[in-house]
Short mmCIF file of C-alpha atoms in Angstrom, two decimals:
data_model
loop_
_atom_site.label_atom_id
_atom_site.label_comp_id
_atom_site.label_asym_id
_atom_site.label_seq_id
_atom_site.Cartn_x
_atom_site.Cartn_y
_atom_site.Cartn_z
CA MET A 914 32.41 25.06 13.16
CA LYS A 915 32.31 22.32 10.52
CA LYS A 916 34.86 20.28 12.51
CA ALA A 917 32.73 20.58 15.65
CA MET A 918 29.64 19.54 13.70
CA ASN A 919 31.50 16.53 12.30
CA MET A 920 32.65 15.54 15.80
CA SER A 921 29.11 15.91 17.11
CA ARG A 922 27.79 13.82 14.24
CA ALA A 923 30.42 11.14 14.88
CA MET A 924 29.49 10.99 18.56
CA ARG A 925 25.81 10.60 17.68
CA TRP A 926 26.61 7.77 15.27
CA ALA A 927 28.76 6.09 17.89
CA ARG A 928 25.87 6.16 20.33
CA VAL A 929 23.48 4.82 17.65
CA LEU A 930 25.85 2.01 16.70
CA GLY A 931 26.34 1.17 20.35
CA VAL A 932 22.62 0.84 20.87
CA MET A 933 22.30 -1.23 17.69
CA GLY A 934 25.06 -3.53 18.90
CA LEU A 935 23.36 -3.97 22.24
CA LEU A 936 20.03 -4.76 20.60
CA LEU A 937 21.64 -7.24 18.23
CA ALA A 938 23.45 -8.91 21.11
CA LEU A 939 20.24 -9.15 23.11
CA GLY A 940 18.37 -10.47 20.09
CA GLY A 941 21.05 -13.10 19.46
CA ALA A 942 21.03 -14.14 23.11
CA ARG A 943 17.24 -14.44 23.11
CA ALA A 944 17.34 -16.50 19.92
CA GLN A 945 19.91 -18.83 21.46
CA GLU A 946 17.73 -19.14 24.58
CA ALA A 947 14.72 -19.98 22.38
CA ARG A 948 16.68 -22.69 20.58
CA ALA A 949 17.93 -24.10 23.88
CA GLU A 950 14.40 -24.21 25.30
CA THR A 951 12.72 -25.74 22.25
CA GLY A 952 15.59 -27.74 20.78
CA SER A 953 14.57 -26.59 17.31
CA SER A 954 14.56 -23.62 14.99
CA PRO A 955 12.89 -20.51 16.48
CA ALA A 956 10.68 -20.21 13.38
CA PRO A 957 6.95 -20.89 13.89
CA ALA A 958 6.26 -24.63 13.71
CA PRO A 959 2.68 -25.73 13.03
CA PRO A 960 2.19 -29.26 14.38
CA ALA A 961 1.87 -32.27 12.12
CA GLY A 962 -1.90 -32.51 12.69
CA SER A 963 -2.46 -28.85 11.88
CA PRO A 964 -4.77 -27.53 9.14
CA TYR A 965 -1.64 -26.95 7.04
CA ALA A 966 -0.76 -30.65 7.04
CA LEU A 967 -4.35 -31.57 6.18
CA ARG A 968 -4.34 -29.09 3.29
CA ARG A 969 -1.09 -30.53 1.98
CA GLN A 970 -2.62 -34.01 2.10
CA ARG A 971 -5.62 -32.86 0.05
CA LEU A 972 -3.35 -31.31 -2.58
CA LEU A 973 -1.19 -34.46 -2.71
CA GLU A 974 -4.32 -36.48 -3.41
CA ARG A 975 -5.49 -34.00 -6.06
CA PHE A 976 -2.14 -34.13 -7.90
CA ALA A 977 -1.17 -37.76 -7.41
CA ASP A 978 0.46 -37.86 -10.85
CA GLY A 979 3.11 -35.20 -10.32
CA ILE A 980 4.92 -32.73 -8.05
CA VAL A 981 3.44 -29.41 -6.93
CA LEU A 982 6.08 -26.72 -6.38
CA LEU A 983 5.08 -23.70 -4.28
CA HIS A 984 7.48 -20.83 -3.69
CA ALA A 985 7.53 -18.55 -0.65
CA ARG A 986 7.95 -14.83 -1.11
CA SER A 987 11.40 -14.41 -2.62
CA THR A 988 12.54 -11.19 -0.99
CA PRO A 989 12.43 -9.34 2.32
CA LYS A 990 10.03 -6.45 2.58
CA ALA A 991 11.13 -3.27 0.84
CA GLU A 992 11.97 -0.45 3.23
CA ASP A 993 8.93 1.53 2.03
CA GLN A 994 6.51 -1.35 2.73
CA PRO A 995 4.71 -1.63 6.09
CA SER A 996 5.65 -5.29 6.67
CA PHE A 997 6.80 -8.56 5.18
CA VAL A 998 3.84 -10.34 3.59
CA GLN A 999 4.24 -14.02 2.81
CA ASP A 1000 3.09 -15.51 -0.48
CA ALA A 1001 -0.54 -16.40 0.22
CA THR A 1002 -0.52 -19.91 -1.25
CA PHE A 1003 2.75 -20.86 0.45
CA PHE A 1004 1.35 -19.60 3.77
CA TYR A 1005 -1.90 -21.51 3.22
CA PHE A 1006 -0.04 -24.82 2.97
CA THR A 1007 2.75 -24.23 5.54
CA GLY A 1008 1.73 -21.56 8.08
CA LEU A 1009 5.26 -20.15 7.75
CA GLY A 1010 4.58 -16.43 7.69
CA HIS A 1011 8.21 -15.35 8.17
CA GLN A 1012 10.18 -17.75 5.97
CA ALA A 1013 11.42 -16.17 2.75
CA GLY A 1014 12.63 -18.02 -0.32
CA ALA A 1015 11.63 -21.55 0.71
CA ILE A 1016 10.14 -24.06 -1.76
CA LEU A 1017 7.48 -26.60 -0.83
CA ALA A 1018 7.50 -29.74 -3.00
CA LEU A 1019 4.41 -31.94 -2.74
CA ASP A 1020 5.33 -35.23 -4.38
CA GLY A 1021 2.08 -36.95 -5.39
CA PRO A 1022 3.45 -40.38 -6.41
CA ARG A 1023 5.44 -40.67 -3.17
CA LYS A 1024 2.78 -38.91 -1.06
CA GLU A 1025 5.40 -36.84 0.68
CA ALA A 1026 5.99 -33.15 1.37
CA ARG A 1027 9.49 -31.70 1.30
CA LEU A 1028 10.58 -28.19 2.17
CA PHE A 1029 13.74 -26.76 0.63
CA VAL A 1030 15.12 -23.82 2.58
CA PRO A 1031 17.76 -21.19 1.75
CA PRO A 1032 20.65 -20.25 4.03
CA PRO A 1033 19.83 -17.90 6.93
CA PRO A 1034 18.97 -14.46 5.53
CA GLU A 1035 20.81 -11.21 6.11
CA ALA A 1036 19.65 -7.60 6.44
CA PHE A 1037 21.94 -4.57 6.49
CA GLY A 1038 24.89 -6.96 6.65
CA PHE A 1039 23.64 -8.79 9.75
CA ARG A 1040 22.32 -12.34 9.98
CA VAL A 1041 18.60 -12.32 10.79
CA GLU A 1042 17.72 -14.63 13.66
CA GLY A 1043 14.39 -16.32 14.26
CA VAL A 1044 12.78 -16.18 10.81
CA ASP A 1045 14.32 -19.17 9.03
CA VAL A 1046 13.70 -22.90 9.20
CA ALA A 1047 16.85 -25.03 9.59
CA PRO A 1048 17.28 -28.17 7.47
CA GLY A 1049 17.07 -31.46 9.28
CA ALA A 1050 14.84 -34.14 10.76
CA GLU A 1051 13.91 -32.06 13.78
CA SER A 1052 12.38 -29.29 11.67
CA ALA A 1053 10.60 -31.87 9.52
CA ARG A 1054 8.97 -33.46 12.57
CA ALA A 1055 7.96 -30.09 14.00
CA LEU A 1056 6.35 -29.00 10.73
CA GLY A 1057 4.74 -32.34 9.87
CA LEU A 1058 6.83 -32.64 6.71
CA SER A 1059 8.61 -35.62 5.20
CA ARG A 1060 11.92 -33.76 4.97
CA VAL A 1061 13.45 -30.30 5.31
CA GLU A 1062 16.47 -29.94 3.04
CA PRO A 1063 18.85 -27.19 1.90
CA TRP A 1064 18.00 -25.16 -1.18
CA ASP A 1065 20.78 -26.70 -3.25
CA ALA A 1066 19.18 -30.13 -3.02
CA LEU A 1067 16.08 -29.03 -4.95
CA VAL A 1068 17.23 -29.34 -8.56
CA PRO A 1069 19.01 -32.70 -8.05
CA TYR A 1070 15.83 -33.98 -6.37
CA LEU A 1071 13.59 -32.82 -9.25
CA ARG A 1072 15.89 -34.24 -11.91
CA ALA A 1073 16.13 -37.55 -10.06
CA ARG A 1074 12.35 -37.78 -9.78
CA ARG A 1075 12.04 -37.02 -13.48
CA SER A 1076 14.47 -39.83 -14.31
CA GLU A 1077 12.26 -42.09 -12.19
CA GLY A 1078 9.25 -41.33 -14.37
CA VAL A 1079 7.63 -38.19 -12.95
CA THR A 1080 6.67 -36.09 -15.97
CA ARG A 1081 4.28 -33.47 -14.56
CA PHE A 1082 5.15 -30.50 -12.39
CA TYR A 1083 2.49 -28.11 -11.09
CA ILE A 1084 2.80 -24.50 -9.94
CA ASP A 1085 0.53 -21.75 -8.67
CA GLU A 1086 -0.43 -18.74 -10.80
CA ALA A 1087 -1.17 -15.10 -10.05
CA ARG A 1088 -4.81 -14.05 -9.80
CA ARG A 1089 -4.26 -11.40 -12.47
CA SER A 1090 -1.75 -11.07 -15.29
CA GLU A 1091 1.62 -10.07 -13.90
CA ALA A 1092 3.70 -7.20 -15.21
CA ILE A 1093 6.94 -8.80 -16.37
CA GLY A 1094 8.92 -5.56 -16.62
CA ALA A 1095 10.40 -6.20 -20.07
CA PRO A 1096 9.37 -6.42 -23.73
CA ALA A 1097 8.16 -9.81 -24.93
CA THR A 1098 11.45 -10.29 -26.78
CA LEU A 1099 13.36 -10.27 -23.47
CA ALA A 1100 13.20 -12.59 -20.48
CA PRO A 1101 10.89 -11.34 -17.71
CA VAL A 1102 12.52 -9.38 -14.92
CA ALA A 1103 9.41 -9.11 -12.69
CA GLY A 1104 6.38 -11.14 -11.66
CA ASP A 1105 7.01 -13.78 -8.98
CA LYS A 1106 4.81 -16.47 -10.52
CA THR A 1107 6.09 -15.76 -14.05
CA LEU A 1108 9.72 -15.97 -12.95
CA TRP A 1109 9.09 -19.14 -10.95
CA ARG A 1110 7.51 -20.88 -13.96
CA ARG A 1111 10.45 -19.84 -16.11
CA ALA A 1112 12.93 -21.13 -13.53
CA ILE A 1113 11.27 -24.56 -13.43
CA VAL A 1114 11.02 -24.79 -17.22
CA GLU A 1115 14.70 -23.96 -17.61
CA ALA A 1116 15.77 -26.40 -14.86
CA LEU A 1117 13.72 -29.25 -16.37
CA PRO A 1118 13.83 -28.88 -20.17
CA GLY A 1119 10.93 -30.60 -21.87
CA ALA A 1120 8.99 -31.23 -18.66
CA ARG A 1121 5.25 -30.57 -18.49
CA VAL A 1122 4.79 -27.54 -16.24
CA GLU A 1123 1.09 -27.01 -15.56
CA SER A 1124 -1.09 -24.84 -13.35
CA ALA A 1125 -2.38 -25.97 -9.97
CA ALA A 1126 -4.20 -22.65 -9.51
CA PRO A 1127 -7.79 -23.86 -10.13
CA ALA A 1128 -7.48 -26.61 -7.50
CA ILE A 1129 -5.82 -24.25 -5.01
CA ARG A 1130 -8.49 -21.61 -5.62
CA GLU A 1131 -11.21 -24.20 -4.97
CA MET A 1132 -9.57 -25.24 -1.69
CA ARG A 1133 -9.18 -21.65 -0.49
CA TRP A 1134 -12.76 -20.70 -1.42
CA VAL A 1135 -14.34 -22.40 1.61
CA LYS A 1136 -12.79 -21.33 4.91
CA SER A 1137 -12.17 -23.49 7.96
CA PRO A 1138 -13.69 -22.49 11.32
CA GLU A 1139 -10.28 -21.16 12.37
CA GLU A 1140 -10.05 -19.04 9.23
CA ILE A 1141 -13.57 -17.69 9.76
CA THR A 1142 -12.61 -16.66 13.29
CA ALA A 1143 -9.52 -14.88 11.96
CA LEU A 1144 -11.49 -13.12 9.22
CA ARG A 1145 -14.25 -12.08 11.62
CA ARG A 1146 -11.55 -10.36 13.70
CA THR A 1147 -9.93 -8.61 10.72
CA ALA A 1148 -13.39 -7.44 9.61
CA GLN A 1149 -14.12 -6.00 13.06
CA ILE A 1150 -10.77 -4.21 13.20
CA THR A 1151 -11.28 -2.84 9.69
CA ALA A 1152 -14.79 -1.62 10.55
CA MET A 1153 -13.30 0.42 13.41
CA ALA A 1154 -10.62 1.80 11.09
CA LEU A 1155 -13.25 2.71 8.50
CA ARG A 1156 -15.18 4.76 11.05
CA ALA A 1157 -11.92 6.57 11.91
CA GLY A 1158 -11.38 7.23 8.21
CA LEU A 1159 -14.88 8.67 7.82
CA ARG A 1160 -14.35 11.02 10.79
CA SER A 1161 -11.12 12.33 9.22
CA LEU A 1162 -12.80 13.62 6.05
CA ARG A 1163 -13.37 17.35 5.68
CA PRO A 1164 -12.80 20.13 3.13
CA GLY A 1165 -9.21 21.36 2.86
CA VAL A 1166 -7.68 18.10 4.17
CA ARG A 1167 -5.34 16.03 2.03
CA GLN A 1168 -6.21 12.45 1.15
CA ARG A 1169 -2.92 11.41 2.78
CA ARG A 1170 -4.19 12.64 6.15
CA ALA A 1171 -7.22 10.38 5.85
CA GLU A 1172 -5.00 7.44 4.85
CA ALA A 1173 -2.86 8.06 7.95
CA ALA A 1174 -5.97 8.06 10.13
CA VAL A 1175 -6.98 4.66 8.74
CA ILE A 1176 -3.52 3.13 9.26
CA THR A 1177 -3.33 4.46 12.83
CA ALA A 1178 -6.78 3.07 13.60
CA CYS A 1179 -5.83 -0.36 12.16
CA ILE A 1180 -2.91 -0.62 14.57
CA GLU A 1181 -4.73 0.85 17.57
CA ALA A 1182 -7.63 -1.57 17.05
CA GLY A 1183 -5.25 -4.53 17.26
CA GLY A 1184 -4.24 -5.11 13.63
CA ASP A 1185 -0.72 -5.94 12.47
CA ARG A 1186 -0.73 -3.89 9.28
CA PRO A 1187 -2.88 -2.62 6.45
CA SER A 1188 -3.83 -5.53 4.19
CA PHE A 1189 -3.44 -3.02 1.36
CA TRP A 1190 -2.66 0.67 1.39
CA PRO A 1191 -5.92 2.63 1.92
CA TRP A 1192 -7.69 4.20 -1.00
CA THR A 1193 -9.22 7.47 0.17
CA MET A 1194 -9.93 8.78 -3.30
CA SER A 1195 -11.84 12.05 -3.56
CA GLY A 1196 -13.73 13.78 -6.35
CA PRO A 1197 -12.28 12.89 -9.77
CA ASN A 1198 -9.90 10.35 -8.21
CA ALA A 1199 -12.80 8.15 -7.07
CA HIS A 1200 -13.82 7.12 -10.61
CA VAL A 1201 -12.29 3.71 -11.40
CA PRO A 1202 -10.37 4.75 -14.54
CA ALA A 1203 -8.65 7.42 -12.46
CA LEU A 1204 -8.10 5.64 -9.15
CA VAL A 1205 -6.28 2.67 -10.72
CA ARG A 1206 -3.52 5.11 -11.69
CA SER A 1207 -2.63 5.31 -7.99
CA VAL A 1208 -0.55 2.12 -8.26
CA TYR A 1209 1.82 4.04 -10.55
CA ASP A 1210 1.82 7.34 -8.67
CA GLU A 1211 4.37 8.09 -5.95
CA ARG A 1212 1.88 10.41 -4.22
CA GLN A 1213 -1.05 7.93 -4.39
CA LEU A 1214 -2.95 10.60 -6.37
CA ASP A 1215 -2.87 12.78 -3.26
CA ARG A 1216 -4.98 15.94 -3.46
CA THR A 1217 -6.86 18.31 -1.18
CA MET A 1218 -10.49 17.28 -0.69
CA GLN A 1219 -13.12 19.85 -1.64
CA ALA A 1220 -16.62 20.56 -0.31
CA GLY A 1221 -19.32 18.98 -2.46
CA GLU A 1222 -17.15 16.01 -3.47
CA LEU A 1223 -17.57 12.37 -2.56
CA VAL A 1224 -14.74 10.15 -1.27
CA ARG A 1225 -14.20 6.44 -1.85
CA VAL A 1226 -12.88 5.02 1.44
CA ASP A 1227 -11.66 1.52 0.47
CA ILE A 1228 -9.57 -0.09 3.22
CA GLY A 1229 -8.41 -3.29 4.90
CA CYS A 1230 -6.48 -4.23 8.04
CA GLY A 1231 -4.43 -7.41 8.39
CA LEU A 1232 -3.90 -9.69 11.37
CA ASP A 1233 -2.12 -13.05 11.78
CA GLY A 1234 -1.71 -13.54 8.05
CA TYR A 1235 -5.32 -12.73 7.06
CA GLY A 1236 -6.61 -9.58 5.38
CA ALA A 1237 -9.82 -7.60 4.98
CA ASP A 1238 -11.55 -5.44 2.39
CA VAL A 1239 -14.33 -3.01 3.37
CA GLY A 1240 -15.48 0.43 2.23
CA ARG A 1241 -18.03 3.21 1.91
CA THR A 1242 -18.58 6.42 -0.02
CA ALA A 1243 -18.83 9.61 2.04
CA PRO A 1244 -19.34 13.36 1.39
CA VAL A 1245 -16.30 15.54 2.10
CA SER A 1246 -18.50 18.19 3.71
CA GLY A 1247 -20.23 15.68 5.98
CA HIS A 1248 -23.57 16.02 4.16
CA PHE A 1249 -24.77 14.52 0.88
CA GLU A 1250 -26.25 16.85 -1.68
CA ALA A 1251 -29.77 15.99 -2.91
CA GLY A 1252 -28.72 14.02 -6.00
CA GLN A 1253 -25.91 12.26 -4.14
CA ARG A 1254 -28.27 11.33 -1.32
CA GLU A 1255 -30.94 9.81 -3.57
CA THR A 1256 -28.35 7.99 -5.69
CA TRP A 1257 -26.57 6.59 -2.62
CA ASN A 1258 -29.81 5.37 -1.02
CA LEU A 1259 -30.72 3.84 -4.37
CA LEU A 1260 -27.45 1.94 -4.26
CA ILE A 1261 -28.17 0.76 -0.72
CA ALA A 1262 -31.57 -0.64 -1.77
CA ALA A 1263 -30.01 -2.54 -4.69
CA TYR A 1264 -27.14 -3.74 -2.51
CA ARG A 1265 -29.49 -5.12 0.12
CA ALA A 1266 -31.44 -6.93 -2.59
CA GLY A 1267 -28.17 -8.55 -3.66
CA LEU A 1268 -27.39 -9.49 -0.07
CA ALA A 1269 -30.76 -11.20 0.27
CA ALA A 1270 -29.83 -13.47 -2.66
CA ILE A 1271 -26.64 -14.72 -0.98
CA ARG A 1272 -26.93 -18.37 0.08
CA PRO A 1273 -25.17 -21.67 -0.64
CA GLY A 1274 -25.77 -22.75 -4.22
CA ALA A 1275 -26.53 -19.25 -5.49
CA THR A 1276 -24.34 -17.98 -8.28
CA ILE A 1277 -22.61 -14.63 -8.48
CA ALA A 1278 -24.74 -13.91 -11.55
CA GLN A 1279 -27.90 -14.44 -9.47
CA VAL A 1280 -26.71 -12.05 -6.76
CA MET A 1281 -26.03 -9.39 -9.40
CA ALA A 1282 -29.39 -10.02 -11.07
CA ALA A 1283 -31.22 -9.48 -7.77
CA ALA A 1284 -29.48 -6.13 -7.30
CA ARG A 1285 -30.27 -5.12 -10.88
CA GLU A 1286 -33.94 -6.03 -10.51
CA ALA A 1287 -34.20 -3.75 -7.47
CA LEU A 1288 -32.80 -0.90 -9.55
CA VAL A 1289 -35.27 -1.59 -12.34
CA ARG A 1290 -38.17 -1.48 -9.88
CA ARG A 1291 -37.01 1.83 -8.43
CA GLY A 1292 -36.74 3.34 -11.90
CA GLN A 1293 -40.11 2.18 -13.18
CA VAL A 1294 -42.80 4.72 -14.12
CA THR A 1295 -45.86 4.70 -11.86
CA THR A 1296 -49.45 4.47 -13.05
CA GLY A 1297 -49.66 8.24 -12.76
CA GLY A 1298 -46.95 8.66 -15.36
CA GLN A 1299 -44.24 9.71 -12.90
CA ASP A 1300 -41.14 7.76 -12.01
CA GLN A 1301 -40.22 7.20 -8.37
CA LEU A 1302 -36.98 9.15 -8.55
CA VAL A 1303 -36.63 12.87 -7.91
CA THR A 1304 -33.14 13.88 -9.02
CA ALA A 1305 -31.52 13.75 -12.44
CA GLN A 1306 -28.43 12.09 -10.93
CA ALA A 1307 -30.42 9.13 -9.58
CA ARG A 1308 -32.23 8.72 -12.92
CA GLU A 1309 -28.88 8.70 -14.72
CA ALA A 1310 -27.60 6.03 -12.32
CA VAL A 1311 -30.59 3.77 -13.00
CA ARG A 1312 -30.31 4.23 -16.78
CA SER A 1313 -26.61 3.34 -16.85
CA LEU A 1314 -26.83 0.44 -14.38
CA THR A 1315 -29.83 -1.25 -15.98
CA ALA A 1316 -28.48 -0.93 -19.53
CA PRO A 1317 -26.94 -4.07 -21.11
CA LYS A 1318 -23.66 -4.78 -19.29
CA GLY A 1319 -24.38 -1.75 -17.15
CA MET A 1320 -23.42 -3.52 -13.91
CA GLY A 1321 -20.06 -4.73 -15.15
CA THR A 1322 -18.24 -2.85 -12.39
CA TRP A 1323 -20.22 -4.57 -9.62
CA THR A 1324 -17.91 -7.30 -8.37
CA LEU A 1325 -17.90 -10.10 -5.84
CA HIS A 1326 -14.60 -11.65 -4.81
CA GLY A 1327 -13.17 -13.83 -2.08
CA VAL A 1328 -11.39 -12.59 1.05
CA GLY A 1329 -8.88 -14.62 3.04
CA ILE A 1330 -5.10 -14.54 3.32
CA ASP A 1331 -5.29 -12.13 0.40
CA SER A 1332 -7.75 -9.28 0.82
CA GLY A 1333 -8.84 -10.02 -2.74
CA GLU A 1334 -9.04 -13.69 -3.77
CA ALA A 1335 -10.38 -15.16 -6.98
CA PRO A 1336 -14.00 -16.32 -6.53
CA LEU A 1337 -15.77 -19.42 -7.77
CA ASP A 1338 -18.97 -18.94 -9.74
CA THR A 1339 -21.17 -20.62 -7.12
CA LEU A 1340 -21.37 -19.62 -3.45
CA ALA A 1341 -20.78 -22.23 -0.76
CA ALA A 1342 -21.23 -22.30 3.00
CA GLY A 1343 -17.97 -21.17 4.57
CA ALA A 1344 -16.95 -18.86 1.74
CA VAL A 1345 -16.01 -15.34 2.83
CA ILE A 1346 -16.69 -12.76 0.15
CA ALA A 1347 -16.64 -9.05 -0.51
CA PHE A 1348 -19.68 -7.69 -2.36
CA GLU A 1349 -18.47 -4.53 -4.10
CA PRO A 1350 -20.75 -2.33 -6.23
CA THR A 1351 -19.00 0.55 -7.98
CA PHE A 1352 -20.44 3.00 -10.51
CA SER A 1353 -20.36 6.63 -11.63
CA ALA A 1354 -23.26 9.04 -12.02
CA GLY A 1355 -22.54 12.55 -13.19
CA THR A 1356 -19.36 13.88 -11.64
CA ASP A 1357 -19.60 11.51 -8.65
CA ALA A 1358 -18.44 7.94 -8.10
CA PHE A 1359 -20.25 5.60 -5.70
CA TYR A 1360 -18.84 2.53 -3.97
CA LEU A 1361 -19.82 0.19 -1.13
CA GLU A 1362 -18.21 -2.98 0.24
CA ASP A 1363 -18.71 -5.41 3.13
CA MET A 1364 -17.09 -8.68 4.16
CA ILE A 1365 -19.73 -11.41 4.17
CA LEU A 1366 -19.71 -15.01 5.37
CA VAL A 1367 -21.91 -17.41 3.42
CA THR A 1368 -23.70 -19.49 6.06
CA ALA A 1369 -25.70 -22.71 5.76
CA SER A 1370 -28.95 -20.72 5.60
CA GLY A 1371 -27.87 -17.41 4.04
CA TYR A 1372 -25.22 -14.92 5.05
CA GLU A 1373 -23.62 -13.00 7.91
CA VAL A 1374 -22.03 -9.57 7.48
CA LEU A 1375 -18.67 -9.87 9.24
CA SER A 1376 -17.97 -6.13 8.99
CA ALA A 1377 -21.04 -5.50 11.12
CA GLY A 1378 -21.99 -2.15 12.63
CA LEU A 1379 -21.05 0.05 9.70
CA PRO A 1380 -23.41 2.74 8.33
CA TYR A 1381 -25.44 2.19 5.19
CA THR A 1382 -27.92 4.95 4.37
CA ALA A 1383 -26.90 8.53 3.66
CA GLU A 1384 -28.24 9.57 7.05
CA GLU A 1385 -26.19 6.85 8.80
CA ILE A 1386 -23.04 7.86 6.90
CA GLU A 1387 -23.51 11.49 7.97
CA ALA A 1388 -23.98 10.44 11.59
CA ALA A 1389 -20.83 8.30 11.50
CA MET A 1390 -18.82 11.20 10.08
CA ALA A 1391 -20.02 13.35 12.98
CA GLY A 1392 -18.91 10.68 15.45
CA ARG A 1393 -22.42 9.55 16.35
#
């Protein structure tokens, strides 16, 4: 019996390997055909006059006294990740969404852009076709670069430029502090930006290695018309996925089932991937101190949702290199309880007051102040000695949110290639932002988020058509 099973297993593997061989052969043939037709590498090649070339020119002008070094994502996607996701800054300046490991050098004194590329990558022991840029003049012309050179030429180039008088080298930084995976007494073993800085410092002892992050953040804050079109599409796809997520909520269902519904809806609506794994955090998981533990939990804090609880549905779909970030709070049972309803509608009123303050030149602090003032008005005592609120939960929400530093969890951040980008303090026409109030009242956590374009005269909600009030949320959950 065991011998027969082994023979059967061997035959199955033979068939699988045969199919794999056929697919690899077809893929190789198609790649060769693509090279023959284009006369260049099959990797995407933005033209010289593309937005990427114009962005590189702006950065060259900004750092005319040194060399900016931007690193692509270093590794292929892990097998448990939904897709390869390029380093956002590298993508912003090259448009190369598939190229791993490459290094873009923007030489300010020479006003030139060089790309240093690794050898063709491998996966499962096979060479991967169609994702790498080949060194040479042809690739440089196609990409609008001064030169495309092999990886090994990078350090000799940097050392030669230093001997010629270049003393400053600039790199990007992570939006938040990176986990380095080792005690401070050891060299870091994790953190792409941390490791890249260390590599440059060790290759160029004594050189000044400084941050280009503030300038890059300023450039990425205001989106081009093409970027706005891309983000409008990701917002629309994500809005459809959010409605699917709301319809999947019910007592006795695991959070993972709701996450799966969101991912399926992202793909069916035309997205490439989730821009981040969905947070469908119910009951105690929805409070911020608890939900952040999900990034260290192999089950994503999975639990069975219970009647009476609220769920934070915080999601984003990605398309063509751009992400999204949208969300709502919803009742597991499909109906808000009295305190939840009043508290949620209170949040909506404050949120809309914040929206009304969004315009070019307004500061994030002013948007938050407008929302806070709306909460203060709702909590004021009337001339008859009664406040305007009915439930204890809503009163608690107003007390906590209007206290000093009470709105510290209300955030506003940028959205672009990354679903969460660092904001500037002042809004500008063309910025795409996510306005994200989050707070707890009693045993419940409340959260709301839209993608918003700052226009010349105010704002436009890109994630349009989503429910706001408690009654609208309930209708959306019922499929209406």
